[in-house]
Coordinates of C-alpha atoms and ligand atoms in Angstrom, one line a residue:
X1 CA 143.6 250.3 266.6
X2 CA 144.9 248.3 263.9
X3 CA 147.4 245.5 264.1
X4 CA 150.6 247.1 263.4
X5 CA 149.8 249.5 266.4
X6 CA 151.3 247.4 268.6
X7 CA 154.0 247.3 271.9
X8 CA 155.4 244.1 272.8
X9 CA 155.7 244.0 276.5
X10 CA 156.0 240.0 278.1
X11 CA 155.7 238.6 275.0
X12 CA 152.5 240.2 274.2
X13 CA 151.6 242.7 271.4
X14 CA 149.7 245.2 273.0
X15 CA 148.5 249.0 272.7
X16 CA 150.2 252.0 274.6
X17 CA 148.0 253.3 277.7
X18 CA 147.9 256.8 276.2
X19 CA 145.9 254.8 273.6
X20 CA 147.5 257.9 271.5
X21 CA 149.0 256.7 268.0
X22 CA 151.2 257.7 265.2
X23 CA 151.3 257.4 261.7
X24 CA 153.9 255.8 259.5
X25 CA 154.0 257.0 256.1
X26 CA 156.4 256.1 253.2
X27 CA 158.5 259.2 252.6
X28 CA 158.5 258.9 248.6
X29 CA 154.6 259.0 248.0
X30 CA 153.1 260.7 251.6
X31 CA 149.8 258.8 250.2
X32 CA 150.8 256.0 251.3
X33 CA 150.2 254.8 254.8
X34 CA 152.3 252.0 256.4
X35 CA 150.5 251.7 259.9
X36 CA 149.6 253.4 263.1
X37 CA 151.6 252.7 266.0
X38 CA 151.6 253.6 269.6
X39 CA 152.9 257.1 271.0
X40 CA 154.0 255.2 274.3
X41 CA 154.9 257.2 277.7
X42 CA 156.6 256.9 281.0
X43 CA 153.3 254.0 281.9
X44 CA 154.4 252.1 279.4
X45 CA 157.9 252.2 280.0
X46 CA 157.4 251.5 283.4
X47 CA 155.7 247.7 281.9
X48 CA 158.3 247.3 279.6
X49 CA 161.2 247.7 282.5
X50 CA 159.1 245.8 284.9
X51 CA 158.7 242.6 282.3
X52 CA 162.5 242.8 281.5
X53 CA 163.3 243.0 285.0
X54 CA 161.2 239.5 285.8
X55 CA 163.3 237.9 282.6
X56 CA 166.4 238.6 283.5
X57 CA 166.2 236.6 286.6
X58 CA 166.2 233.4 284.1
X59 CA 167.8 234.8 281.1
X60 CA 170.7 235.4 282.8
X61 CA 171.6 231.5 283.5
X62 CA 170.4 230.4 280.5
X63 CA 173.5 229.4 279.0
X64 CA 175.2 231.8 276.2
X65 CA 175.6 228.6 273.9
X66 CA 171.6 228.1 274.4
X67 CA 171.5 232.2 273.7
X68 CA 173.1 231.5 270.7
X69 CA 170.8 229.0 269.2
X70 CA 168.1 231.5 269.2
X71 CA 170.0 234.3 267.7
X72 CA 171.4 231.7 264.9
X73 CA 167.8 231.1 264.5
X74 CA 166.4 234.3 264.1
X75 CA 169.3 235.0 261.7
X76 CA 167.8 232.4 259.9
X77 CA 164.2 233.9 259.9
X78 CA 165.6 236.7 258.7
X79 CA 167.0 235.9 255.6
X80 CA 164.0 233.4 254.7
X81 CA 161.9 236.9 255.0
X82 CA 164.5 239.1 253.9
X83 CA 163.0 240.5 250.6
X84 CA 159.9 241.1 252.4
X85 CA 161.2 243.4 255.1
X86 CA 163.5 244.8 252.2
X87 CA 160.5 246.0 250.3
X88 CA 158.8 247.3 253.9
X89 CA 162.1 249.0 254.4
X90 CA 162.4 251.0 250.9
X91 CA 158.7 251.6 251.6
X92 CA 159.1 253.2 255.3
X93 CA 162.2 254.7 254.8
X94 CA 163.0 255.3 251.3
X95 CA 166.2 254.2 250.9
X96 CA 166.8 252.3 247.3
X97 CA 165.9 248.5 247.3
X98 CA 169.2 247.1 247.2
X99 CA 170.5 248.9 250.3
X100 CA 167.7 247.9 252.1
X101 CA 168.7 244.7 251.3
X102 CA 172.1 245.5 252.3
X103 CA 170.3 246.6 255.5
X104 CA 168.5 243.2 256.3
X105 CA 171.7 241.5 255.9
X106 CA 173.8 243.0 258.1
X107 CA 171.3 242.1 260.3
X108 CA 171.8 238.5 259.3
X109 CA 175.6 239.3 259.7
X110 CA 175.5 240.5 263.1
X111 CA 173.5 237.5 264.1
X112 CA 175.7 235.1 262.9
X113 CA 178.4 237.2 264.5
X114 CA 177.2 237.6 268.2
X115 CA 176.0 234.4 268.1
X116 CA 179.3 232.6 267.8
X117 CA 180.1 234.8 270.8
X118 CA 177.8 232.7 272.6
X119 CA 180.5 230.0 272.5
X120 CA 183.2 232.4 273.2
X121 CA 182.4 234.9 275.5
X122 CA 186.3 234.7 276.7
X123 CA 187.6 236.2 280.0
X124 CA 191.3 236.0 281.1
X125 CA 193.2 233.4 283.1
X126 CA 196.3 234.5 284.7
X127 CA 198.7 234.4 287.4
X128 CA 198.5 235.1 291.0
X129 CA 201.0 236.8 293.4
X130 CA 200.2 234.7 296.1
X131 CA 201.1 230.9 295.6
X132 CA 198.3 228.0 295.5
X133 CA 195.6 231.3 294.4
X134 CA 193.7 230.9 291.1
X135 CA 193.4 234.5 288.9
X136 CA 190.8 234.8 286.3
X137 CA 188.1 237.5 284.6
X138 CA 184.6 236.8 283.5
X139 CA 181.9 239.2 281.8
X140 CA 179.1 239.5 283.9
X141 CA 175.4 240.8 282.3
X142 CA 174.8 244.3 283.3
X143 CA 170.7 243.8 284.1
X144 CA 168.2 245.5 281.5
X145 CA 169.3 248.0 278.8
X146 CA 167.5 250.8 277.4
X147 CA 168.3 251.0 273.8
X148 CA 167.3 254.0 271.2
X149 CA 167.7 254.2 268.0
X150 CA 167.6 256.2 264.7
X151 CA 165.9 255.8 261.1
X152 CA 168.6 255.6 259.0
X153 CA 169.5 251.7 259.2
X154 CA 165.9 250.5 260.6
X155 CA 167.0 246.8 260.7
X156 CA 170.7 246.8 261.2
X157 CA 171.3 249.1 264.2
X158 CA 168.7 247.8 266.6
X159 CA 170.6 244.7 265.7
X160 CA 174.0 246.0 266.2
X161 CA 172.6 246.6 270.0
X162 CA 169.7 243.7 270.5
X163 CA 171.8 240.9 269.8
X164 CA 174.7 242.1 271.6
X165 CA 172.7 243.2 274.6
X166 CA 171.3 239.5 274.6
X167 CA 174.3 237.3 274.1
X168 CA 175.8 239.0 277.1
X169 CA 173.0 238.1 279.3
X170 CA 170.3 241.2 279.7
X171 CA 167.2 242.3 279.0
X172 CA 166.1 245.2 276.8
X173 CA 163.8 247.8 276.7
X174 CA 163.9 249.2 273.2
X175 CA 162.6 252.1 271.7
X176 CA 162.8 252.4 267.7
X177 CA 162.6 255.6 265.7
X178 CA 159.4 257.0 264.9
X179 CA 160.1 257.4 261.5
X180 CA 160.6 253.4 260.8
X181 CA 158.6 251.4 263.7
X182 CA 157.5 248.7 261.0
X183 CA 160.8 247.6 260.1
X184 CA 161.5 247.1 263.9
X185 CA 158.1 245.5 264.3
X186 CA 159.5 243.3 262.0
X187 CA 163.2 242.6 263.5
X188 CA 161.0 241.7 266.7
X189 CA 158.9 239.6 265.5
X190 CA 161.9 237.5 263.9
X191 CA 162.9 237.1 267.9
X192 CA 160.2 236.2 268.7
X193 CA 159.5 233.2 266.5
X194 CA 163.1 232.1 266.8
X195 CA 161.9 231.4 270.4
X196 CA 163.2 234.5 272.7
X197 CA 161.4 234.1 276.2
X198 CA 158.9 236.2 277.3
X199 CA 159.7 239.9 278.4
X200 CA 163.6 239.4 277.5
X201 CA 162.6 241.9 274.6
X202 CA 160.7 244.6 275.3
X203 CA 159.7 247.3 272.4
X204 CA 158.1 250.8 272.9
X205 CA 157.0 252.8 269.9
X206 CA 157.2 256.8 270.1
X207 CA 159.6 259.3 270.5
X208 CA 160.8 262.0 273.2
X209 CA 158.4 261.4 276.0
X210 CA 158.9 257.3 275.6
X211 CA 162.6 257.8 274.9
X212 CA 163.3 260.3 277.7
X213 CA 161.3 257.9 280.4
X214 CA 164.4 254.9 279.2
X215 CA 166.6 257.5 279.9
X216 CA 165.2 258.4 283.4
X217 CA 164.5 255.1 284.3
X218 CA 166.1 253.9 287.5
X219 CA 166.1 250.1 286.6
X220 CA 167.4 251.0 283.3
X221 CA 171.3 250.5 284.1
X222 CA 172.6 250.9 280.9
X223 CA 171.7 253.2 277.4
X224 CA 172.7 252.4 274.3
X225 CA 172.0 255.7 271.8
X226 CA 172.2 256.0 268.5
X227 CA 171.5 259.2 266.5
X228 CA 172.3 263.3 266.6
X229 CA 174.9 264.7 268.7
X230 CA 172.3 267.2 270.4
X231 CA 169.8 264.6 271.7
X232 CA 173.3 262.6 272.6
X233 CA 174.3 265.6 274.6
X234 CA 171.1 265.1 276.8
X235 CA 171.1 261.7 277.0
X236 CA 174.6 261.5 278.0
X237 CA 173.9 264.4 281.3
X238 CA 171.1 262.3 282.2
X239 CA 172.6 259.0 282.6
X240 CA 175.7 261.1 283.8
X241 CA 173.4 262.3 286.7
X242 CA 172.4 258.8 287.5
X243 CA 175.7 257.2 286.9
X244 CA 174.1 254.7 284.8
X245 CA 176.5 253.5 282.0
X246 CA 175.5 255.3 278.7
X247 CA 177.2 254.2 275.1
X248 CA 176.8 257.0 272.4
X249 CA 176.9 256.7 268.3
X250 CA 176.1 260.0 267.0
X251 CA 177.3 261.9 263.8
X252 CA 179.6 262.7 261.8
X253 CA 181.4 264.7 258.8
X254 CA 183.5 262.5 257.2
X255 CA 186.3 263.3 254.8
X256 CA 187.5 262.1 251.5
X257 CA 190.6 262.7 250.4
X258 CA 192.1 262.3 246.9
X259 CA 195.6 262.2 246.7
X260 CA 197.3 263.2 242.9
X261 CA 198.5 259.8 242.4
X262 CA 195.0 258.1 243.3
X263 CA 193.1 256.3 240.6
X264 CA 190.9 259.1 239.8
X265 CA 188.1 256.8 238.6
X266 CA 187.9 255.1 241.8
X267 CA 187.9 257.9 244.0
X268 CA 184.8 259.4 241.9
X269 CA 182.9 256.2 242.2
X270 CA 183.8 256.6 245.8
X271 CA 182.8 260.1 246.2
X272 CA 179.4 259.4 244.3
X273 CA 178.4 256.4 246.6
X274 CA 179.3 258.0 249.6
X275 CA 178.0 261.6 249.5
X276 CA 174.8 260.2 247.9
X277 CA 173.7 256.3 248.7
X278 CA 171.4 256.4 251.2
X279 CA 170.9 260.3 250.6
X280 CA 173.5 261.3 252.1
X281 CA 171.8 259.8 255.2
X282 CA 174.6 257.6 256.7
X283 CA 176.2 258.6 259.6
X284 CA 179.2 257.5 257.7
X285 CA 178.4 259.4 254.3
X286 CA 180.6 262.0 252.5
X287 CA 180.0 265.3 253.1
X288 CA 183.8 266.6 252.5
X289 CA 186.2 265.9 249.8
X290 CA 189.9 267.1 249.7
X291 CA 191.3 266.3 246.0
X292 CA 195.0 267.2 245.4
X293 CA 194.9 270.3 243.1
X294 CA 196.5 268.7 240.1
X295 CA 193.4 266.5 240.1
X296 CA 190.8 269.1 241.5
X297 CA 189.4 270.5 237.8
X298 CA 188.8 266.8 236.3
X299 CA 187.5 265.5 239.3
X300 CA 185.2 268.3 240.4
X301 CA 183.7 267.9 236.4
X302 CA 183.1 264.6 236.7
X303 CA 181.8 264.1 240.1
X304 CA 179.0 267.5 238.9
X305 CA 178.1 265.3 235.9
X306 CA 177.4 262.1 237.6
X307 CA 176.0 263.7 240.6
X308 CA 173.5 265.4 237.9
X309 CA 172.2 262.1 235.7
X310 CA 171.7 260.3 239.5
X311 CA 167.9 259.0 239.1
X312 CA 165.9 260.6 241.5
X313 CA 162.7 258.6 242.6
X314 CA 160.9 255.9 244.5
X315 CA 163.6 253.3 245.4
X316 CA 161.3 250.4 244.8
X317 CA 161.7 251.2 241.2
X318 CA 165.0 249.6 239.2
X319 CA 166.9 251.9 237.8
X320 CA 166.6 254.6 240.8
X321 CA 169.5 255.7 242.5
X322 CA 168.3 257.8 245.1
X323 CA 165.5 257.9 247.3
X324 CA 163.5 260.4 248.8
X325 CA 165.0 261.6 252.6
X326 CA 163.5 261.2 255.2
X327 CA 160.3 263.4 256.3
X328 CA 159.5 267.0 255.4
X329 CA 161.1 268.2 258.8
X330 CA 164.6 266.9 257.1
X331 CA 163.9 268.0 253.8
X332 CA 163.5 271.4 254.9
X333 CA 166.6 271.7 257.2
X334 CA 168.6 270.0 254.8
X335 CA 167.5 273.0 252.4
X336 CA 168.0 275.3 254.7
X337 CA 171.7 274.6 255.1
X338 CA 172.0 274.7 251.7
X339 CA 170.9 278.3 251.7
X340 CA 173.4 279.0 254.3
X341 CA 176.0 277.3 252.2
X342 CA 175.0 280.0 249.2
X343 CA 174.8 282.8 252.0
X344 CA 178.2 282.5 253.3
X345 CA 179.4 282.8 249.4
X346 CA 180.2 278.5 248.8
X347 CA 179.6 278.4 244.8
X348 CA 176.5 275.6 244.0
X349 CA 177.6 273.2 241.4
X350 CA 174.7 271.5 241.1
X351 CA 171.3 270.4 243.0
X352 CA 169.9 272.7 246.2
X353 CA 166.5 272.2 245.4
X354 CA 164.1 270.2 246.5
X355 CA 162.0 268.8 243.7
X356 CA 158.2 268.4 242.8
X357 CA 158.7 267.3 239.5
X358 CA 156.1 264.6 238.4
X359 CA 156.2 261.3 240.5
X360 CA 158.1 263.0 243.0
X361 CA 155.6 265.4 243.7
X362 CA 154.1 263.7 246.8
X363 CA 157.5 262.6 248.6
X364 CA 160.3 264.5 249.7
X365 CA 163.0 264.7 247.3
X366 CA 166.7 266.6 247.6
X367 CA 168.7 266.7 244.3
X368 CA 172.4 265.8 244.7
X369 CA 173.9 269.0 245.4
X370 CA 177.6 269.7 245.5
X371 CA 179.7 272.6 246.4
X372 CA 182.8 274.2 245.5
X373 CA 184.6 277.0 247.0
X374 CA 183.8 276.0 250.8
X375 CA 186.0 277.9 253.5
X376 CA 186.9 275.6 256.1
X377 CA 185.0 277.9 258.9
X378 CA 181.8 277.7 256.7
X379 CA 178.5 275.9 258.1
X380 CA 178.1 273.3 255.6
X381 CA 181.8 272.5 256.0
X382 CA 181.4 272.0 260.1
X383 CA 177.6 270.8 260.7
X384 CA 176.4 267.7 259.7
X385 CA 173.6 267.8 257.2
X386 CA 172.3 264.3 256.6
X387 CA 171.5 264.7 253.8
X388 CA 172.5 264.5 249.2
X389 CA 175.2 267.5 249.9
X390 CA 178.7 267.4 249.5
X391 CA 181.3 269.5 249.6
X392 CA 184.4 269.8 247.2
X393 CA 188.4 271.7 248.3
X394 CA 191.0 271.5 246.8
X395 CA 194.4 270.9 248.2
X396 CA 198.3 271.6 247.9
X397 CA 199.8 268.4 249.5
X398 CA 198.9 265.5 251.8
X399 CA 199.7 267.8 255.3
X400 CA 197.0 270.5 254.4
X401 CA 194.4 266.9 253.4
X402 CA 195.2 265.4 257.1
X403 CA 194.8 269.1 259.0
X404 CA 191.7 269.9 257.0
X405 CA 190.2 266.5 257.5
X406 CA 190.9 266.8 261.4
X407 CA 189.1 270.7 261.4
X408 CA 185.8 268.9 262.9
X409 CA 184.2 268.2 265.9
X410 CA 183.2 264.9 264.3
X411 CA 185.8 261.7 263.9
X412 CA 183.8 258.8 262.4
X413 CA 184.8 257.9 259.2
X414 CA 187.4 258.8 256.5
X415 CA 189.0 257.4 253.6
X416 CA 192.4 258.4 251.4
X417 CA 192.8 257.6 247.9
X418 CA 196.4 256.6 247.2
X419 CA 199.1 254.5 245.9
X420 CA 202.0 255.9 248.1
X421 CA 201.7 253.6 250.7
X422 CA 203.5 255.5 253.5
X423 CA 201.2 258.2 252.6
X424 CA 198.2 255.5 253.4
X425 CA 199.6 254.7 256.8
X426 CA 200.4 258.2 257.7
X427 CA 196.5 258.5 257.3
X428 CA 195.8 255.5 259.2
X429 CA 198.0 257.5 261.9
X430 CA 196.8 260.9 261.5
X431 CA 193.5 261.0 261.3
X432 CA 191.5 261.9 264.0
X433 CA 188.4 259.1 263.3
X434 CA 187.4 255.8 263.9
X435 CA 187.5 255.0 261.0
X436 CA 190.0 254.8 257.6
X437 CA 189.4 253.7 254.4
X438 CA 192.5 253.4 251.7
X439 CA 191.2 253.7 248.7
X440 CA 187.4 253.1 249.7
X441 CA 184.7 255.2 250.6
X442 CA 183.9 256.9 253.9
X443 CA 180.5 253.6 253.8
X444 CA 180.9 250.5 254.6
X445 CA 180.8 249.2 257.9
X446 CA 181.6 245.3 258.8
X447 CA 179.9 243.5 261.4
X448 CA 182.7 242.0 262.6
X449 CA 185.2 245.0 263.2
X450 CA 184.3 248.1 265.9
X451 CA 181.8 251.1 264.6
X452 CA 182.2 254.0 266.5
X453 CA 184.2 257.3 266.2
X454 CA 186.2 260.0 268.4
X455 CA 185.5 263.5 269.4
X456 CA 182.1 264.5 269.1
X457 CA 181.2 261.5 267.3
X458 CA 180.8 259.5 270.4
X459 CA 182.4 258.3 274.0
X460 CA 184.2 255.8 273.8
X461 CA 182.5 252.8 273.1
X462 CA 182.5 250.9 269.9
X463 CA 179.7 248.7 268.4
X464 CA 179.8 245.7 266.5
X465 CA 182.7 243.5 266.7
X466 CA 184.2 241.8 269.8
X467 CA 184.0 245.6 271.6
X468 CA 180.1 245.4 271.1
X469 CA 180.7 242.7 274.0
X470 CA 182.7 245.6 276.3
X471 CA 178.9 247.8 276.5
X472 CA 176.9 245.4 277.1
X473 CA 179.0 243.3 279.9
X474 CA 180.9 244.0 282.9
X475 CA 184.2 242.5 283.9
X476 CA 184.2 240.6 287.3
X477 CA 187.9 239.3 288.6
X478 CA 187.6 236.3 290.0
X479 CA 190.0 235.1 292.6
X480 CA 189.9 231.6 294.0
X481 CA 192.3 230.6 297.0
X482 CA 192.9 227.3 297.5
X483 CA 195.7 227.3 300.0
X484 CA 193.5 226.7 303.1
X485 CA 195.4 230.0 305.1
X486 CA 194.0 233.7 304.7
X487 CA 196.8 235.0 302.4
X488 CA 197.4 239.1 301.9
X489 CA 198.0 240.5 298.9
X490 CA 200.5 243.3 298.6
X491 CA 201.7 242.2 302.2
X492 CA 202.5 238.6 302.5
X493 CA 205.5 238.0 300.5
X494 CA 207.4 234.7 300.7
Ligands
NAD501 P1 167.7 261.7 266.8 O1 168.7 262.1 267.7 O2 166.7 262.8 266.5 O3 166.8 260.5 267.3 C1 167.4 259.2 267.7 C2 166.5 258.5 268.6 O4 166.4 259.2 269.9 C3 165.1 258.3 268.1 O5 164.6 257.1 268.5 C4 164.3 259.4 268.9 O6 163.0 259.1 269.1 C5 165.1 259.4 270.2 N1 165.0 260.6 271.0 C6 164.8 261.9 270.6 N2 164.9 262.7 271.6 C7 165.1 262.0 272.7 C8 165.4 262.3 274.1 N3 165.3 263.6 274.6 N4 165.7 261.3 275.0 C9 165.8 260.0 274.5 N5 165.6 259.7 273.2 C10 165.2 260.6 272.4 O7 168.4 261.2 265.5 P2 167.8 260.7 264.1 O8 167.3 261.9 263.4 O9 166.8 259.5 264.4 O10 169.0 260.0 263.4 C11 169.9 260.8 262.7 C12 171.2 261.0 263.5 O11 171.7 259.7 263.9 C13 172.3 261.6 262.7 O12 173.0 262.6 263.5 C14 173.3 260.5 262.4 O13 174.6 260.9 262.2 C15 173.1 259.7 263.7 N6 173.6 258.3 263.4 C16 174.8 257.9 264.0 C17 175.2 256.6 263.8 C18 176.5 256.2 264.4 O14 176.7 255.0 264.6 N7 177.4 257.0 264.7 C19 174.5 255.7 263.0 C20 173.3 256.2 262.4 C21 172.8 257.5 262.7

């Protein structure tokens, strides 16, 4: 087996006991392999939890300052080795060089971030109803965490729930998307030479079966999932069944809305970077727009005409905009939609097809498609695609923007375009998301602020920013008496 076809269980790179193994190819030249890794089952997972359980008996008392020091220094690691894992990134994935930079750092970000926590970490002090009694709250580690994640952001969401998960005191199982299990190699191996002790991080290559046995797994008190609704939906009953504590991030359809007094030239460059960086592959990207109808002729020309010159190719190349997606299994369904959106009469501005055209011929390549003339009730207007599509309505005033934006079963992200500012905050009241842009696009996420949506987009939770500490932790009150006498609360009163 080669080298990259690896677990790391106890500190130790090591193979799967199914001895089974999966490819990892780079989805912009299928030619290219990027290694063979381990299709891992419930045996394996049974290691994994069984090394993370022994860790945590230390791990937990090691002091969150001393935590710290070795997130800050994998931080560290990672940005002296951030081109490289770029470059593997762009390769694995396909998304264009610079976001996977952009990737990598908010990696770096996040450590920097959680690791301050470690010198935070606040509770509450407060009062008492009983005199010479001491009130206070604490966060207490949960025990080990069973983490999945998706493709889409190889480095930065396993970050966004490692670190997190470690700063707060527990130990992880964690299970990376089959699509990208080199990149995660690699945000491993940064813990591990920053210093992380043996078995606190645990990582299991494959997919259903190894992800299903996290799930299941009695030990495992906590999951952390992040990716589509319908695998949510089962994750979610599971853990429901078990009452094990479950935090979902799933997907979304996220609205753009251009108001008539917006700066038009913004809102384009908006619209172009959210429906189609990443190929349309964010959780957070823009998949509808709502432009006021005195703006709806220029903006729909424009957007068609940029979308079109968009360079299409490997994103290791300068000059390419967009990158392949992200297997054939994608490329196909987001095709597929398309078809539906063409069925169910939406008129195709540009793109639906999948190209072959030379040097793309051997990846798997979606034009930048747009639409026009959607119907609210239409498919490509409710499901999320994941993919280069976007759709374009117009509208007759900012009341028909904030209903249409809320017609989903999705609430992640959203953004308004405008310079009335009690229209921006009657957005920042109205919409149904977790999210609001003014005058931004639907993308860009901060590691310091909460990620996470409403409705079908997830449960609650939010990642990233001081919330990320509410998953991964559980509040203990603490009361201390120091009045000598046995003291009843609710029923001694002086
Ligand atoms: P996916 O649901 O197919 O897979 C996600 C992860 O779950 C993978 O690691 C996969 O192996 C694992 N998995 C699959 N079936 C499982 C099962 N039955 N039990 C346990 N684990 C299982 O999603 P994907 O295709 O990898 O990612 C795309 C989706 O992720 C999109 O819907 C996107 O919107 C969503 N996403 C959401 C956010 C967010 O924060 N809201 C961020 C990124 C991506």
């Amino acid at each position: 087996m080669a080298k990259s076809a690896w677990n790391f269980i106890d500190g130790k790179w090591q193979t799967s006991s199914s001895g089974e193994i999966f490819e990892s190819r780079n989805p912009a030249d299928q030619r290219d392999v990027i290694g063979n890794y381990p299709e891992s089952n419930q045996a394996d997972v049974e290691k994994a939890v069984q090394a993370a359980e022994a860790a945590y008996t230390d791990w937990r008392l090691v002091p969150p300052p001393k935590r710290a020091d070795i997130i800050l220094k994998a931080s560290r690691i990672l940005l002296e080795r951030k081109e490289t894992i770029a470059r593997l990134m762009t390769r694995e994935m396909g998304k264009v060089l610079k976001e996977a930079r952009g990737d990598v750092q908010e990696a770096i970000d996040m450590a920097q971030y959680v690791a301050g926590e470690g010198r935070r970490l606040f509770g509450q002090t407060t009062t008492s109803e009983l005199r010479n009694k001491f009130a206070m709250t604490v966060r207490m580690p949960i025990g080990i965490c069973g983490l999945i994640t998706p493709w889409n952001f190889p480095v930065a969401i396993p970050s966004w729930k490692i670190l997190p998960a470690l700063i707060c005191g527990n130990t992880v199982v964690f299970k990376p998307a089959e699509d990208t299990p080199a990149c995660a190699v690699e945000f491993v191996k940064a813990l591990e030479d920053a210093g992380l002790p043996r078995g606190v991080v645990n990582m299991i290559h494959g997919g259903v079966i190894a992800g299903e046995a996290i799930v299941h797994h009695p030990k495992i008190r906590l999951v952390s999932f992040t990716g589509s609704s319908e695998v949510g939906r089962k994750v979610a009953s599971q853990c429901g069944k078990n009452l094990k504590r479950c935090s979902l991030e799933m997907g979304g359809k996220n609205a753009q809305i251009v108001m008539e007094d917006a700066d038009l030239e913004l809102a384009l460059e908006g619209a172009l970077w959210g429906a189609f960086g990443t190929s349309g592959q964010r959780c957070t990207a823009t998949s509808r727009i709502y432009v006021h109808q005195k703006l709806y002729d220029r903006f729909r020309r424009t957007l068609v005409e940029r979308a079109k010159k968009l360079v299409l190719g490997n994103g290791i190349k300068a000059g390419v905009d967009v990158g392949p997606v992200i297997n054939g299994e994608q490329l196909k369904r987001i095709h597929h939609y398309v078809e539906i959106g063409v069925r169910e009469g939406a008129k195709l501005e540009c793109g639906g097809r999948i190209l072959k055209s030379k040097g793309l011929e051997r990846g798997f390549f979606y034009e930048p498609t747009i639409f026009t003339q959607v119907k609210p009730e239409m498919t490509i207007m409710r499901e999320e695609i994941f993919g280069p599509v976007t759709c374009i309505m117009p509208i007759k005033n900012f009341d028909q923007a904030i209903q249409e934006v809320n017609r989903t079963d999705y609430g992640l992200s959203s953004s308004i375009y405008t310079h009335d500012i009690d229209r921006a905050m009657k957005a920042i009241r109205d919409i149904e998301a977790g999210i609001t842009y003014i005058n931004g696009p639907t993308i860009g996420a901060e590691v310091h602020l909460p990620f996470g949506g409403v409705k079908c987009t997830g449960n609650g939770h939010r990642e990233a920013g001081e919330t990320a500490l509410d998953i991964f932790s559980e509040w203990k009150s603490v009361f201390i008496d120091y009045s000598g006498k046995l003291q009843k609360a609710q029923i001694d009163a002086d």
